[in-house]
Short mmCIF file of C-alpha atoms in Angstrom, two decimals:
data_model
loop_
_atom_site.label_atom_id
_atom_site.label_comp_id
_atom_site.label_asym_id
_atom_site.label_seq_id
_atom_site.Cartn_x
_atom_site.Cartn_y
_atom_site.Cartn_z
CA MET A 874 78.33 140.98 107.29
CA ALA A 875 75.86 138.22 108.34
CA ASN A 876 77.46 135.26 110.00
CA THR A 877 76.55 132.86 107.39
CA ASP A 878 78.52 135.55 104.62
CA TYR A 879 81.39 133.95 106.24
CA SER A 880 80.95 130.52 105.21
CA VAL A 881 82.63 128.78 102.72
CA PRO A 882 80.89 126.68 100.14
CA ALA A 883 81.97 122.73 101.04
CA SER A 884 81.13 121.88 97.39
CA ALA A 885 83.48 124.43 96.25
CA VAL A 886 86.15 122.87 98.68
CA HIS A 887 85.45 119.39 97.36
CA ALA A 888 86.06 120.92 94.04
CA VAL A 889 89.61 122.13 94.67
CA LEU A 890 90.58 118.58 96.67
CA ARG A 891 88.98 116.67 93.14
CA GLU A 892 91.29 119.19 91.35
CA LYS A 893 94.40 117.98 93.54
CA GLY A 894 93.76 114.72 93.15
CA VAL A 895 92.87 114.21 96.73
CA ASN A 896 91.21 110.73 97.33
CA ALA A 897 91.68 109.78 101.11
CA VAL A 898 90.59 111.45 104.26
CA THR A 899 91.67 110.55 107.60
CA THR A 900 90.00 112.43 110.58
CA VAL A 901 88.83 112.72 113.86
CA PRO A 902 85.71 114.35 112.94
CA ASP A 903 85.14 117.94 114.29
CA PHE A 904 82.37 120.62 114.99
CA ILE A 905 83.14 122.67 112.22
CA GLN A 906 83.48 120.95 109.01
CA PHE A 907 80.40 119.32 109.32
CA ALA A 908 78.97 119.95 105.96
CA LEU A 909 82.46 119.31 104.31
CA HIS A 910 82.53 115.92 106.20
CA ASP A 911 79.25 114.82 105.03
CA ARG A 912 80.43 115.36 101.18
CA LEU A 913 83.81 113.55 101.36
CA LYS A 914 81.98 110.30 103.38
CA ASN A 915 79.86 110.53 100.81
CA ASP A 916 81.93 110.84 97.77
CA PRO A 917 82.45 107.11 96.21
CA ASP A 918 86.19 108.15 95.06
CA MET A 919 86.99 108.82 98.39
CA THR A 920 88.67 106.60 101.16
CA TYR A 921 87.34 108.18 104.21
CA LEU A 922 88.61 106.90 107.72
CA GLU A 923 87.53 107.62 111.44
CA CYS A 924 90.30 107.24 113.66
CA SER A 925 90.54 107.57 117.69
CA ALA A 926 92.89 110.35 118.08
CA GLU A 927 94.43 112.48 115.86
CA ASN A 928 98.23 111.18 116.03
CA GLN A 929 96.41 108.17 114.41
CA ALA A 930 94.95 110.20 111.68
CA LEU A 931 98.11 111.75 110.98
CA THR A 932 100.70 108.51 110.50
CA THR A 933 97.60 106.57 108.76
CA ALA A 934 97.81 109.21 106.18
CA MET A 935 101.28 109.18 106.30
CA GLY A 936 101.32 105.39 105.42
CA MET A 937 98.48 105.93 102.91
CA TYR A 938 100.80 108.62 101.14
CA VAL A 939 103.66 106.46 101.15
CA GLY A 940 101.68 103.74 99.57
CA GLY A 941 100.37 106.01 96.93
CA LEU A 942 97.18 107.65 98.16
CA GLU A 943 96.68 111.28 98.24
CA PRO A 944 95.05 112.12 101.90
CA ILE A 945 94.29 114.88 103.86
CA VAL A 946 93.51 115.02 107.49
CA MET A 947 90.75 116.86 109.16
CA MET A 948 90.66 117.83 112.76
CA GLN A 949 89.90 120.64 114.97
CA ASN A 950 91.88 122.85 116.78
CA GLN A 951 92.01 120.94 119.68
CA GLY A 952 92.87 117.90 117.83
CA LEU A 953 96.05 119.72 116.36
CA LEU A 954 97.06 120.79 119.86
CA ASN A 955 97.06 117.03 120.73
CA CYS A 956 99.19 116.04 117.84
CA LEU A 957 102.07 118.27 117.68
CA ASN A 958 104.32 115.69 118.04
CA SER A 959 102.88 113.47 115.18
CA LEU A 960 102.81 116.87 113.04
CA ARG A 961 106.68 117.24 113.84
CA SER A 962 107.36 113.86 112.77
CA VAL A 963 105.22 113.20 109.68
CA GLY A 964 105.32 116.71 108.42
CA ILE A 965 108.28 118.29 109.27
CA ASP A 966 110.82 115.00 109.62
CA GLY A 967 109.29 112.64 107.37
CA SER A 968 108.82 115.51 104.58
CA ILE A 969 105.25 114.45 103.77
CA PRO A 970 102.72 116.91 102.68
CA LEU A 971 100.22 116.52 103.75
CA VAL A 972 97.35 118.93 104.14
CA LEU A 973 95.44 119.17 107.54
CA PHE A 974 92.03 120.90 107.48
CA VAL A 975 91.24 122.44 111.02
CA GLY A 976 88.16 123.62 112.47
CA ALA A 977 88.15 126.38 114.73
CA PHE A 978 85.88 125.01 117.63
CA GLY A 979 85.09 128.13 120.12
CA ARG A 980 85.44 130.50 118.01
CA GLU A 981 82.94 133.28 118.96
CA PHE A 982 80.89 135.05 116.49
CA SER A 983 82.17 138.59 117.71
CA ASN A 984 85.79 137.33 116.40
CA LEU A 985 84.60 137.01 112.71
CA GLY A 986 86.28 139.45 110.56
CA GLN A 987 88.87 139.95 113.05
CA PRO A 988 92.23 138.53 113.82
CA LEU A 989 92.26 134.76 115.21
CA THR A 990 94.91 135.94 117.61
CA ASP A 991 91.89 138.42 119.32
CA SER A 992 89.88 135.68 120.19
CA ARG A 993 89.37 135.47 123.76
CA ARG A 994 89.57 131.79 123.65
CA VAL A 995 92.86 130.23 123.91
CA MET A 996 91.90 127.22 121.28
CA VAL A 997 91.30 129.60 118.92
CA ASN A 998 94.23 132.25 119.54
CA ARG A 999 96.98 130.51 119.87
CA THR A 1000 96.28 127.62 116.65
CA GLN A 1001 97.97 130.10 113.90
CA PRO A 1002 100.69 130.74 116.39
CA VAL A 1003 101.67 127.52 117.20
CA VAL A 1004 101.17 126.05 113.69
CA GLU A 1005 103.98 128.68 112.72
CA ALA A 1006 106.04 128.08 115.92
CA LEU A 1007 106.43 124.67 113.95
CA GLY A 1008 107.35 126.61 110.36
CA LEU A 1009 104.22 125.61 108.75
CA PRO A 1010 102.64 127.60 106.74
CA PHE A 1011 98.73 128.57 107.79
CA TYR A 1012 96.03 129.56 105.67
CA ASN A 1013 92.80 130.78 107.44
CA LEU A 1014 89.69 130.90 105.60
CA GLU A 1015 87.51 133.86 106.63
CA THR A 1016 85.33 134.54 103.60
CA PRO A 1017 84.43 132.62 100.62
CA GLY A 1018 86.95 134.85 99.02
CA ASP A 1019 90.00 133.01 100.64
CA LEU A 1020 88.97 129.88 98.75
CA PRO A 1021 92.41 130.07 96.43
CA LYS A 1022 94.04 129.47 99.63
CA VAL A 1023 93.10 125.82 99.56
CA ALA A 1024 94.89 125.18 96.15
CA GLU A 1025 97.62 127.50 97.21
CA ALA A 1026 98.10 125.15 100.73
CA PHE A 1027 98.27 121.83 98.40
CA ASP A 1028 100.45 123.43 96.20
CA THR A 1029 103.05 124.79 99.24
CA ALA A 1030 103.03 121.47 100.88
CA ARG A 1031 104.08 119.68 97.96
CA ALA A 1032 106.57 121.84 96.49
CA THR A 1033 108.11 122.18 99.93
CA LYS A 1034 107.69 118.32 101.46
CA ARG A 1035 105.82 119.49 104.58
CA ALA A 1036 102.87 119.53 105.84
CA ALA A 1037 100.48 122.95 105.60
CA VAL A 1038 97.08 123.84 107.51
CA VAL A 1039 93.74 125.02 106.13
CA HIS A 1040 92.29 126.34 109.04
CA PHE A 1041 88.40 127.06 108.67
CA GLY A 1042 87.46 130.15 110.65
CA TYR A 1043 83.67 129.19 110.20
CA PHE A 1044 81.53 126.40 109.23
CA PRO A 1045 81.72 125.41 105.74
CA ALA A 1046 78.27 126.18 104.09
CA TRP A 1047 76.39 122.78 103.45
CA ASN A 1048 75.59 123.79 99.49
CA MET B 122 109.70 81.19 128.18
CA SER B 123 110.75 84.08 125.88
CA MET B 124 113.12 85.20 123.11
CA THR B 125 114.66 88.17 122.05
CA ASN B 126 113.91 90.85 119.28
CA PHE B 127 117.14 89.47 117.12
CA GLN B 128 115.47 85.94 117.45
CA ALA B 129 112.06 87.56 116.44
CA CYS B 130 113.15 89.34 113.92
CA GLY B 131 115.36 86.64 112.32
CA VAL B 132 112.02 84.54 112.24
CA ILE B 133 109.82 87.13 110.38
CA HIS B 134 112.78 87.96 108.03
CA GLN B 135 112.67 84.39 106.77
CA PHE B 136 108.82 84.86 106.22
CA ARG B 137 108.62 87.91 105.11
CA GLY B 138 109.22 88.32 101.36
CA ASP B 139 108.40 91.77 99.93
CA ALA B 140 105.98 92.30 102.84
CA LEU B 141 106.40 96.03 103.98
CA ILE B 142 107.37 96.53 107.31
CA THR B 143 106.61 99.53 109.95
CA ASN B 144 108.82 99.06 113.02
CA THR B 145 109.54 100.82 116.06
CA MET B 146 111.43 101.18 119.20
CA SER B 147 113.47 97.82 119.91
CA ALA B 148 112.41 95.89 117.27
CA MET B 149 113.50 98.81 114.99
CA PHE B 150 117.13 97.89 116.00
CA ALA B 151 116.59 94.35 115.52
CA ILE B 152 114.55 94.21 111.94
CA SER B 153 117.29 96.70 110.61
CA ALA B 154 120.13 94.58 111.57
CA VAL B 155 118.55 91.24 110.50
CA SER B 156 116.46 92.09 107.49
CA PRO B 157 117.24 95.55 105.59
CA SER B 158 115.31 96.53 102.86
CA PRO B 159 113.84 99.54 101.25
CA LEU B 160 110.60 97.91 102.40
CA ASN B 161 111.14 99.12 105.83
CA LEU B 162 109.72 102.36 107.19
CA ALA B 163 110.60 103.14 110.99
CA SER B 164 108.87 105.29 113.09
CA VAL B 165 111.15 107.24 114.75
CA PRO B 166 111.15 109.12 116.67
CA LEU B 167 107.79 108.95 116.37
CA MET B 168 106.78 106.28 119.44
CA GLY B 169 103.47 105.01 118.93
CA GLY B 170 103.12 105.68 114.99
CA ALA B 171 103.98 102.31 113.77
CA SER B 172 100.64 100.61 113.61
CA GLY B 173 99.00 103.70 111.89
CA LEU B 174 101.81 103.69 109.43
CA GLY B 175 100.89 100.33 108.66
CA LEU B 176 97.09 100.48 108.49
CA GLY B 177 97.70 103.07 105.82
CA LEU B 178 99.85 101.08 103.55
CA ALA B 179 97.88 98.28 104.17
CA ILE B 180 95.05 100.52 102.51
CA ALA B 181 97.15 102.17 99.69
CA GLN B 182 98.89 98.60 99.02
CA PRO B 183 95.98 96.00 99.44
CA ASN B 184 97.72 93.52 97.47
CA ARG B 185 100.84 93.29 99.44
CA GLN B 186 101.36 91.94 102.40
CA VAL B 187 101.97 94.57 105.86
CA MET B 188 103.87 93.91 108.88
CA VAL B 189 103.71 96.27 111.83
CA LEU B 190 106.64 95.49 114.47
CA ASP B 191 104.95 97.27 117.37
CA GLY B 192 106.47 97.62 121.35
CA ASP B 193 103.75 97.17 123.76
CA SER B 194 104.51 100.55 125.33
CA SER B 195 103.92 102.09 121.94
CA LEU B 196 100.88 100.35 121.32
CA LEU B 197 99.43 101.67 124.56
CA MET B 198 100.34 104.99 123.13
CA GLU B 199 98.19 104.89 120.44
CA LEU B 200 95.78 101.67 121.64
CA GLY B 201 93.22 103.12 119.58
CA THR B 202 94.22 102.45 116.20
CA LEU B 203 93.19 98.74 116.97
CA ALA B 204 89.69 100.37 116.64
CA GLN B 205 90.68 101.41 112.87
CA ILE B 206 92.46 98.05 112.23
CA GLY B 207 89.56 96.08 113.49
CA ASP B 208 87.20 98.75 111.07
CA VAL B 209 89.29 98.15 108.21
CA ALA B 210 89.90 94.47 108.53
CA PRO B 211 92.78 94.57 106.23
CA ALA B 212 93.10 91.04 104.80
CA ASN B 213 97.28 91.61 104.54
CA PHE B 214 98.13 92.79 108.10
CA ILE B 215 99.97 91.48 110.84
CA HIS B 216 100.63 93.06 113.89
CA PHE B 217 103.25 91.57 116.23
CA VAL B 218 103.59 93.09 119.50
CA PHE B 219 107.16 92.82 121.10
CA ASN B 220 105.92 92.40 124.59
CA ASN B 221 108.79 92.84 127.20
CA SER B 222 106.54 94.69 129.73
CA LEU B 223 108.95 97.50 129.64
CA GLN B 224 109.65 100.97 128.48
CA PHE B 225 113.31 102.20 127.45
CA SER B 226 114.32 97.95 127.20
CA GLY B 227 117.92 97.49 127.57
CA VAL B 228 118.48 101.23 128.50
CA ALA B 229 116.53 101.47 131.83
CA ASN B 230 114.22 98.75 131.81
CA LEU B 231 111.40 100.77 133.66
CA ASP B 232 107.87 99.30 134.29
CA ARG B 233 105.27 100.18 131.65
CA PRO B 234 101.49 100.52 133.04
CA GLY B 235 98.80 97.95 131.95
CA ARG B 236 100.49 94.68 133.37
CA ASN B 237 97.23 92.99 133.65
CA LEU B 238 96.08 94.36 130.05
CA ASP B 239 95.61 91.15 127.43
CA PHE B 240 96.74 92.74 123.99
CA CYS B 241 95.27 89.59 122.46
CA ALA B 242 91.87 90.20 124.03
CA VAL B 243 91.73 93.81 123.04
CA ALA B 244 92.79 92.70 119.49
CA LEU B 245 89.85 90.30 119.10
CA GLY B 246 87.93 92.67 121.14
CA ALA B 247 88.38 95.03 118.20
CA GLY B 248 88.07 92.74 115.54
CA TYR B 249 90.86 90.99 114.56
CA ALA B 250 90.63 88.05 112.90
CA SER B 251 93.44 86.44 114.77
CA ALA B 252 95.60 86.98 118.06
CA GLN B 253 97.80 84.51 119.49
CA LYS B 254 100.84 84.82 121.94
CA ILE B 255 103.98 83.31 121.03
CA GLU B 256 106.67 83.10 123.63
CA THR B 257 109.70 81.28 120.89
CA PRO B 258 111.35 81.51 117.61
CA GLU B 259 110.30 78.11 116.98
CA ALA B 260 106.54 78.53 117.79
CA LEU B 261 106.60 81.86 115.70
CA ALA B 262 108.53 79.93 112.63
CA ALA B 263 105.61 77.40 112.67
CA ALA B 264 102.83 79.95 113.02
CA MET B 265 103.92 82.10 110.39
CA PRO B 266 102.68 80.24 107.22
CA GLU B 267 99.41 80.23 108.30
CA LEU B 268 99.39 84.12 109.13
CA LEU B 269 100.56 84.37 105.88
CA GLU B 270 97.92 82.36 104.01
CA GLN B 271 95.16 83.15 106.50
CA ASN B 272 93.14 86.48 105.91
CA GLY B 273 93.92 89.09 108.85
CA PRO B 274 94.41 91.26 110.41
CA HIS B 275 96.34 89.10 113.05
CA MET B 276 97.87 89.96 116.61
CA VAL B 277 100.48 88.11 117.13
CA GLU B 278 101.93 88.86 120.79
CA LEU B 279 105.66 88.26 121.31
CA ILE B 280 106.99 87.33 124.45
CA ILE B 281 110.23 89.24 124.50
CA ARG B 282 113.20 89.03 126.83
CA ALA B 283 114.64 92.70 127.22
CA PRO B 284 118.64 92.83 127.10
CA GLU B 285 120.31 94.32 130.14
CA LYS B 286 120.23 97.68 131.21
CA PHE B 287 122.75 100.55 131.01
CA THR B 288 125.18 100.83 133.80
CA HIS B 289 128.39 103.06 134.97
CA GLU B 290 130.22 100.59 133.11
CA THR B 291 127.98 100.58 130.16
CA PRO B 292 126.97 104.05 129.92
CA GLN B 293 124.49 104.95 127.30
CA PRO B 294 125.65 106.53 123.88
CA GLU B 295 124.32 109.56 122.11
CA ILE B 296 121.45 109.24 119.93
CA PRO B 297 122.94 109.06 116.34
CA GLU B 298 121.75 111.88 113.69
CA LEU B 299 120.46 108.55 111.85
CA GLN B 300 117.53 108.48 114.31
CA PHE B 301 116.17 112.18 113.73
CA THR B 302 116.45 111.70 109.42
CA ARG B 303 115.67 108.02 108.62
CA MET B 304 111.67 108.43 109.06
CA GLY B 305 112.22 110.69 105.71
CA ALA B 306 114.89 109.05 104.39
CA GLU B 307 112.93 105.37 104.65
CA SER B 308 109.78 107.14 103.68
CA ALA B 309 111.69 108.13 100.29
CA ALA B 310 112.96 105.03 99.92
CA MET B 311 109.53 102.81 100.15
CA MET B 312 108.01 105.20 97.63
CA ASP B 313 111.00 104.71 95.10
CA ALA B 314 110.50 101.01 95.50
CA LEU B 315 106.49 101.25 95.17
CA GLY B 316 106.75 103.32 92.01
CA THR B 317 104.94 105.89 94.54
CA THR B 318 107.14 108.56 94.42
CA ARG B 319 106.14 112.36 93.79
#
């Protein structure tokens, strides 16, 4: 497979977000999800808020959710590691069903198609174990065939009143 | 001059109306006692989270007043949140910082960093509409009508007198279970009150 075969079209992800009623994004923008950021920031029906740090993206999203909006939170894997306590508080103790979109910054292309835990790079190979250690579901998008996992993440988060992580293992495509 | 957490929260209670109040740390205990309401949301145990919660509420509920009862050390933890508040510039937003220059006030009274930091100057630099330092409950009561009338975001630095710390004779109690469940319970109660439960 060519590297680009691992890209999930950003338009398809955007369509799932619309279907799930998402109308807000809080983010510390990441190096992986550029195509999706571009679409969401330019969606007139989307409130898109850049934050200084991932803790703030999570708490602001919680405030939005309590106030009636349907936010997602976008960050990269380093950002996820940066905000674990806020994720514990908001996504578990607070019972807020936020879906986090996490980009796999630093993933070596030779790891594509292989388990994330086999990556040579700590920020890549520890992300899934850390999320699962918190007891939260982790959905890795490895190819376009994984797109149904996005909707599944929303369904699981909302049913369990807990956060869920959608992990972009490769750059989403600009189409 | 200074005031206690309870004096400050007593004044806020008089003027809050149906405002949504996010709160944390020592201000949390005072507002919970003085102004209990389903419209209160504690950031606990999550030091630093009150300002982000308040900003999110202010964006989602633009027609309702939002007040953040922050701690000085708490705001320092998430000082970058001022950048977002300045960007969004919610008109319905009053950010109170309970400044006692301590961490664990009334428990251990440890010094906090930033002894020379000027919260009002930082807030104004970030784009807040106003910022002021208030040292007495009377001055706070006098300022409240204009804070509610004028478009925000407003920063109000409250100079707070810390209670005595724990000693061998007054040992600290176990943290009650409530502190570990109230963030979820209060968010559910606020959603019920706002009609946003789903």
